[in-house]
Amino acid sequence: MTASAETLKKETAAKNAAWQALIQHQKQIGTLHLRTLFAEDAKRGERMAAQAAGVFLDYSKNRITDETLRLLIDLAQQCGLKDRIDAMFRGDRINATENRSVLHVALRAPGGGSIVVDGHNVLSDVHAVLDKMARFAEHVRNGEWQGHTGKRIRNVINIGIGGSDLGPVMAYEALKFYSDRSMTFRFVSNVDATDLVEATRDLDPAETLFIVSSKTFTTLETMTNARDAREWMQLGLGSDAKAVARHFVAVSTNAEKVAEFGIDTANMFEFWDWVGGRYSMDSAIGLSTMLAIGPENFRAMLDGFHEMDEHFRTAPFERNLPVLMGLLAVWYNDFFGSETVAVLPYEQYLKRFPAYLQQLTMESNGKHVKLDGARVEYATGPIYWGEPGTNGQHSFYQLIHQGTRLIPCDFIAFADALNPVGRHHDMLLANVFAQAEALGFGKTREQVEAEGTPEWLVPHRICEGNRPSNMILMDRLTPAALGKLVALYEHNVFTQGVIWHIDSFDQWGVELGKVLAQRIIPELQSKDEPRLHHDSSTNNLIRRYRQMKGMQP
Ligand code: G6Q
């Protein structure tokens, strides 16, 4: 056996041993109740907490002991987490199936440094694009950039989908407090025409700017919407090519396609193949965010991202927030058989954060093979979902409290309200603390009986508790705070992916759907009856659709 094969064998054996140790450990402590864990350690709530970059994480209400953490960190070490983190920051091609570097961390690294890809320092490109975005955003915001008829731009519509939409939408909603309220921002993503029609119906084309955001500039939904938006614009302003140039800009990696569409490449904001779609909200894909909140706030958001990046890169695992959260997610997913994680922001401005996280987490870690192509022998990517508090409390929380499934929760809250009206904020925070308490400690039979509850009703009113949660507490939802929060989850997802030994940066499943849709479109549209070669269900659905539209008998 060669030396490297020998090393690999040893590494695999060590990983397996760490994994087996966790299985055994879970058998010992898996049924321990949080009530017991807290009763045995008066300081647990203070001890099992970590703080960095202005983010306070209380992880004490998890079904863990100090030994659990030790074993999880050992697993992370055996999986080479530190090396993988360094490899990402260095620009190694860790997205193996697409042979790409994964460098969203470069998008928020300060200028003057160096991260080299193919012999080129990408940080100079990043800052050149940021400066170009800032100049453009200033011009639009101060009215120097005018529409074709000389009117000021008052409406901005981002056209994009997936990673070219979810980040911009989430960030716009999250940072609305800081946005220019004299401008209207809308986001069109769905190929369902209703999305575009509703977004434009009350707007004046002379005052509207479209940002066509697409890494590839070939995505069906985005290009269809962009073409129809161009038509809407031309109907309103005439088909002068100059009108398109004043009302359309592009964010893309594909200059050729951008020019083909009729957008002046001088008004194209570039990004690079080492930025994954779902990791791109802080690249030029964030142009709508910058237009809304201004360049200074955008840079503050990038600084927030960077602070969390540095924490992730340098902090020891036992105090490393993304590592701790990632390992806890693995703990429930693989050792308790939990299938989901609920993300529950107690901040109305974060209403789209769970939707954003769904792509970040599930597109990244919804994988069934390891980097070497072998099938995983364990569960990967949990299902992330959630809604802002307190709304969820009056609907789905019931299942988390008393259902039969174990659903770990991430609560997110801020000490300062952005809109400090009356007593709302104390009530909001009281609710988030109360929910974590109720989930963890529940209500015992004794407590229910002591309330004089009739015997037949007692079982219904018992809340078993022992439902784990993390509490993420920050000062105030600022642009920097949003950057920190997003980076926290990006690196949490990265940590999980390293443990599972998967490629968190490709998305071949998404590609398959795109290809199949392209095949079916002409079959729905053709005047003659198409020869169908799908499965019998798909064939039948296509025929049925054509019949319903009167295209065939
Ligand atoms: C994200 C995915 C995917 C992608 C969209 C849009 O990581 O790759 O959601 O962002 O399919 O792609 P384009 O930006 O190329 O239009």
mmCIF file of C-alpha atoms in Angstrom, residues 298-471:
data_model
loop_
_atom_site.group_PDB
_atom_site.id
_atom_site.type_symbol
_atom_site.label_atom_id
_atom_site.label_comp_id
_atom_site.label_asym_id
_atom_site.label_seq_id
_atom_site.Cartn_x
_atom_site.Cartn_y
_atom_site.Cartn_z
ATOM 1 C CA PHE A 298 -23.965 48.015 1.605
ATOM 2 C CA ARG A 299 -20.305 48.234 2.588
ATOM 3 C CA ALA A 300 -21.314 48.018 6.254
ATOM 4 C CA MET A 301 -23.155 44.806 5.404
ATOM 5 C CA LEU A 302 -20.016 43.428 3.726
ATOM 6 C CA ASP A 303 -17.980 44.341 6.825
ATOM 7 C CA GLY A 304 -20.454 42.350 8.912
ATOM 8 C CA PHE A 305 -20.029 39.333 6.625
ATOM 9 C CA HIS A 306 -16.270 39.673 6.849
ATOM 10 C CA GLU A 307 -16.250 39.839 10.640
ATOM 11 C CA MET A 308 -18.099 36.537 10.805
ATOM 12 C CA ASP A 309 -15.793 35.063 8.121
ATOM 13 C CA GLU A 310 -12.776 35.921 10.219
ATOM 14 C CA HIS A 311 -14.364 34.442 13.303
ATOM 15 C CA PHE A 312 -15.132 31.222 11.413
ATOM 16 C CA ARG A 313 -11.633 31.040 9.970
ATOM 17 C CA THR A 314 -9.768 31.655 13.216
ATOM 18 C CA ALA A 315 -11.808 30.741 16.319
ATOM 19 C CA PRO A 316 -11.258 27.407 18.034
ATOM 20 C CA PHE A 317 -14.105 25.025 17.298
ATOM 21 C CA GLU A 318 -15.456 25.034 20.848
ATOM 22 C CA ARG A 319 -16.101 28.789 20.565
ATOM 23 C CA ASN A 320 -16.783 28.950 16.845
ATOM 24 C CA LEU A 321 -20.443 29.860 16.291
ATOM 25 C CA PRO A 322 -20.943 28.443 12.776
ATOM 26 C CA VAL A 323 -19.044 25.287 13.737
ATOM 27 C CA LEU A 324 -21.129 24.794 16.879
ATOM 28 C CA MET A 325 -24.384 25.337 14.984
ATOM 29 C CA GLY A 326 -23.290 23.047 12.166
ATOM 30 C CA LEU A 327 -22.295 20.272 14.557
ATOM 31 C CA LEU A 328 -25.555 20.565 16.480
ATOM 32 C CA ALA A 329 -27.470 20.280 13.209
ATOM 33 C CA VAL A 330 -25.506 17.094 12.430
ATOM 34 C CA TRP A 331 -26.161 15.785 15.963
ATOM 35 C CA TYR A 332 -29.949 15.898 15.571
ATOM 36 C CA ASN A 333 -29.991 14.972 11.889
ATOM 37 C CA ASP A 334 -27.809 11.888 12.146
ATOM 38 C CA PHE A 335 -28.022 10.713 15.728
ATOM 39 C CA PHE A 336 -31.643 11.515 16.633
ATOM 40 C CA GLY A 337 -33.122 11.032 13.143
ATOM 41 C CA SER A 338 -34.530 14.569 13.105
ATOM 42 C CA GLU A 339 -35.493 15.579 9.616
ATOM 43 C CA THR A 340 -36.045 19.302 9.860
ATOM 44 C CA VAL A 341 -34.783 22.492 11.471
ATOM 45 C CA ALA A 342 -37.142 25.397 12.129
ATOM 46 C CA VAL A 343 -35.734 28.916 11.808
ATOM 47 C CA LEU A 344 -37.852 31.385 13.705
ATOM 48 C CA PRO A 345 -36.829 35.034 13.487
ATOM 49 C CA TYR A 346 -38.537 37.313 16.002
ATOM 50 C CA GLU A 347 -38.058 40.283 13.725
ATOM 51 C CA GLN A 348 -40.646 41.203 11.124
ATOM 52 C CA TYR A 349 -38.042 42.579 8.724
ATOM 53 C CA LEU A 350 -36.575 39.059 8.521
ATOM 54 C CA LYS A 351 -39.787 37.649 7.115
ATOM 55 C CA ARG A 352 -38.061 36.288 3.995
ATOM 56 C CA PHE A 353 -35.042 34.960 5.873
ATOM 57 C CA PRO A 354 -36.393 31.388 6.232
ATOM 58 C CA ALA A 355 -37.159 31.270 2.481
ATOM 59 C CA TYR A 356 -33.656 32.505 1.731
ATOM 60 C CA LEU A 357 -32.180 29.909 4.084
ATOM 61 C CA GLN A 358 -34.140 27.142 2.418
ATOM 62 C CA GLN A 359 -32.105 27.597 -0.732
ATOM 63 C CA LEU A 360 -28.840 28.139 1.099
ATOM 64 C CA THR A 361 -29.206 25.034 3.208
ATOM 65 C CA MET A 362 -31.152 22.617 1.045
ATOM 66 C CA GLU A 363 -29.584 23.334 -2.336
ATOM 67 C CA SER A 364 -26.182 23.127 -0.686
ATOM 68 C CA ASN A 365 -26.596 19.997 1.385
ATOM 69 C CA GLY A 366 -29.371 18.091 -0.377
ATOM 70 C CA LYS A 367 -26.869 15.556 -1.722
ATOM 71 C CA HIS A 368 -26.832 11.757 -1.688
ATOM 72 C CA VAL A 369 -23.270 11.016 -2.751
ATOM 73 C CA LYS A 370 -19.943 11.868 -1.190
ATOM 74 C CA LEU A 371 -17.170 13.761 -2.931
ATOM 75 C CA ASP A 372 -15.730 10.462 -4.124
ATOM 76 C CA GLY A 373 -19.053 9.510 -5.751
ATOM 77 C CA ALA A 374 -19.952 6.782 -3.243
ATOM 78 C CA ARG A 375 -23.446 6.879 -1.777
ATOM 79 C CA VAL A 376 -23.635 8.352 1.737
ATOM 80 C CA GLU A 377 -24.490 5.898 4.517
ATOM 81 C CA TYR A 378 -26.177 8.586 6.616
ATOM 82 C CA ALA A 379 -28.799 11.286 6.266
ATOM 83 C CA THR A 380 -27.627 14.640 4.885
ATOM 84 C CA GLY A 381 -29.290 18.069 4.584
ATOM 85 C CA PRO A 382 -32.213 18.557 6.957
ATOM 86 C CA ILE A 383 -35.282 20.426 5.707
ATOM 87 C CA TYR A 384 -35.160 24.048 6.828
ATOM 88 C CA TRP A 385 -38.358 25.973 7.235
ATOM 89 C CA GLY A 386 -39.873 28.710 9.336
ATOM 90 C CA GLU A 387 -41.857 31.889 9.683
ATOM 91 C CA PRO A 388 -41.335 35.021 11.702
ATOM 92 C CA GLY A 389 -42.481 34.969 15.319
ATOM 93 C CA THR A 390 -44.945 35.446 16.861
ATOM 94 C CA ASN A 391 -47.156 34.413 13.930
ATOM 95 C CA GLY A 392 -45.934 30.828 13.906
ATOM 96 C CA GLN A 393 -46.849 30.444 17.570
ATOM 97 C CA HIS A 394 -50.490 30.620 16.594
ATOM 98 C CA SER A 395 -50.209 27.949 13.964
ATOM 99 C CA PHE A 396 -47.493 25.340 13.511
ATOM 100 C CA TYR A 397 -45.697 25.620 16.872
ATOM 101 C CA GLN A 398 -48.282 23.222 18.302
ATOM 102 C CA LEU A 399 -46.601 20.371 16.430
ATOM 103 C CA ILE A 400 -43.180 21.382 17.732
ATOM 104 C CA HIS A 401 -44.499 21.477 21.313
ATOM 105 C CA GLN A 402 -46.604 18.337 21.404
ATOM 106 C CA GLY A 403 -46.204 16.439 18.135
ATOM 107 C CA THR A 404 -44.285 13.197 17.725
ATOM 108 C CA ARG A 405 -41.368 14.666 15.797
ATOM 109 C CA LEU A 406 -38.216 16.212 17.131
ATOM 110 C CA ILE A 407 -37.752 19.610 15.519
ATOM 111 C CA PRO A 408 -34.703 21.581 16.646
ATOM 112 C CA CYS A 409 -35.371 25.318 16.451
ATOM 113 C CA ASP A 410 -33.160 28.319 15.803
ATOM 114 C CA PHE A 411 -34.676 31.402 17.400
ATOM 115 C CA ILE A 412 -33.315 34.757 16.251
ATOM 116 C CA ALA A 413 -33.957 37.959 18.184
ATOM 117 C CA PHE A 414 -32.625 41.500 18.572
ATOM 118 C CA ALA A 415 -32.380 43.563 21.756
ATOM 119 C CA ASP A 416 -33.272 46.877 20.098
ATOM 120 C CA ALA A 417 -36.407 47.420 18.103
ATOM 121 C CA LEU A 418 -36.063 49.350 14.864
ATOM 122 C CA ASN A 419 -39.569 50.626 15.410
ATOM 123 C CA PRO A 420 -39.771 51.123 19.171
ATOM 124 C CA VAL A 421 -43.479 51.679 19.568
ATOM 125 C CA GLY A 422 -45.075 51.244 22.979
ATOM 126 C CA ARG A 423 -44.397 47.899 24.638
ATOM 127 C CA HIS A 424 -44.331 45.812 21.464
ATOM 128 C CA HIS A 425 -40.686 44.880 21.649
ATOM 129 C CA ASP A 426 -40.699 43.612 25.228
ATOM 130 C CA MET A 427 -43.730 41.514 24.342
ATOM 131 C CA LEU A 428 -41.974 40.164 21.266
ATOM 132 C CA LEU A 429 -38.870 39.230 23.235
ATOM 133 C CA ALA A 430 -40.903 37.815 26.110
ATOM 134 C CA ASN A 431 -42.530 35.526 23.571
ATOM 135 C CA VAL A 432 -39.313 34.245 22.053
ATOM 136 C CA PHE A 433 -37.785 33.527 25.472
ATOM 137 C CA ALA A 434 -41.032 31.898 26.600
ATOM 138 C CA GLN A 435 -41.199 29.641 23.554
ATOM 139 C CA ALA A 436 -37.651 28.366 24.054
ATOM 140 C CA GLU A 437 -38.431 27.789 27.736
ATOM 141 C CA ALA A 438 -41.707 26.003 27.028
ATOM 142 C CA LEU A 439 -40.126 23.786 24.375
ATOM 143 C CA GLY A 440 -37.226 22.866 26.614
ATOM 144 C CA PHE A 441 -38.947 22.299 29.912
ATOM 145 C CA GLY A 442 -42.587 21.715 28.999
ATOM 146 C CA LYS A 443 -45.281 21.150 31.576
ATOM 147 C CA THR A 444 -45.250 18.027 33.712
ATOM 148 C CA ARG A 445 -48.140 15.811 34.809
ATOM 149 C CA GLU A 446 -47.684 17.152 38.342
ATOM 150 C CA GLN A 447 -47.985 20.731 37.155
ATOM 151 C CA VAL A 448 -51.073 19.958 35.097
ATOM 152 C CA GLU A 449 -52.714 18.060 37.979
ATOM 153 C CA ALA A 450 -51.898 20.828 40.433
ATOM 154 C CA GLU A 451 -54.057 23.123 38.308
ATOM 155 C CA GLY A 452 -57.063 20.915 39.121
ATOM 156 C CA THR A 453 -57.275 19.503 35.600
ATOM 157 C CA PRO A 454 -59.722 16.573 35.316
ATOM 158 C CA GLU A 455 -57.850 13.269 34.934
ATOM 159 C CA TRP A 456 -59.091 12.564 31.386
ATOM 160 C CA LEU A 457 -57.718 15.937 30.235
ATOM 161 C CA VAL A 458 -54.336 15.617 31.890
ATOM 162 C CA PRO A 459 -52.510 13.745 29.074
ATOM 163 C CA HIS A 460 -53.686 16.299 26.532
ATOM 164 C CA ARG A 461 -52.292 19.161 28.549
ATOM 165 C CA ILE A 462 -48.905 17.663 29.324
ATOM 166 C CA CYS A 463 -46.050 19.173 27.316
ATOM 167 C CA GLU A 464 -43.157 16.762 27.507
ATOM 168 C CA GLY A 465 -40.524 19.393 26.806
ATOM 169 C CA ASN A 466 -37.006 18.292 25.881
ATOM 170 C CA ARG A 467 -37.447 20.053 22.538
ATOM 171 C CA PRO A 468 -34.061 21.591 21.722
ATOM 172 C CA SER A 469 -33.376 25.097 20.516
ATOM 173 C CA ASN A 470 -30.633 27.617 19.834
ATOM 174 C CA MET A 471 -31.148 31.258 20.712
#
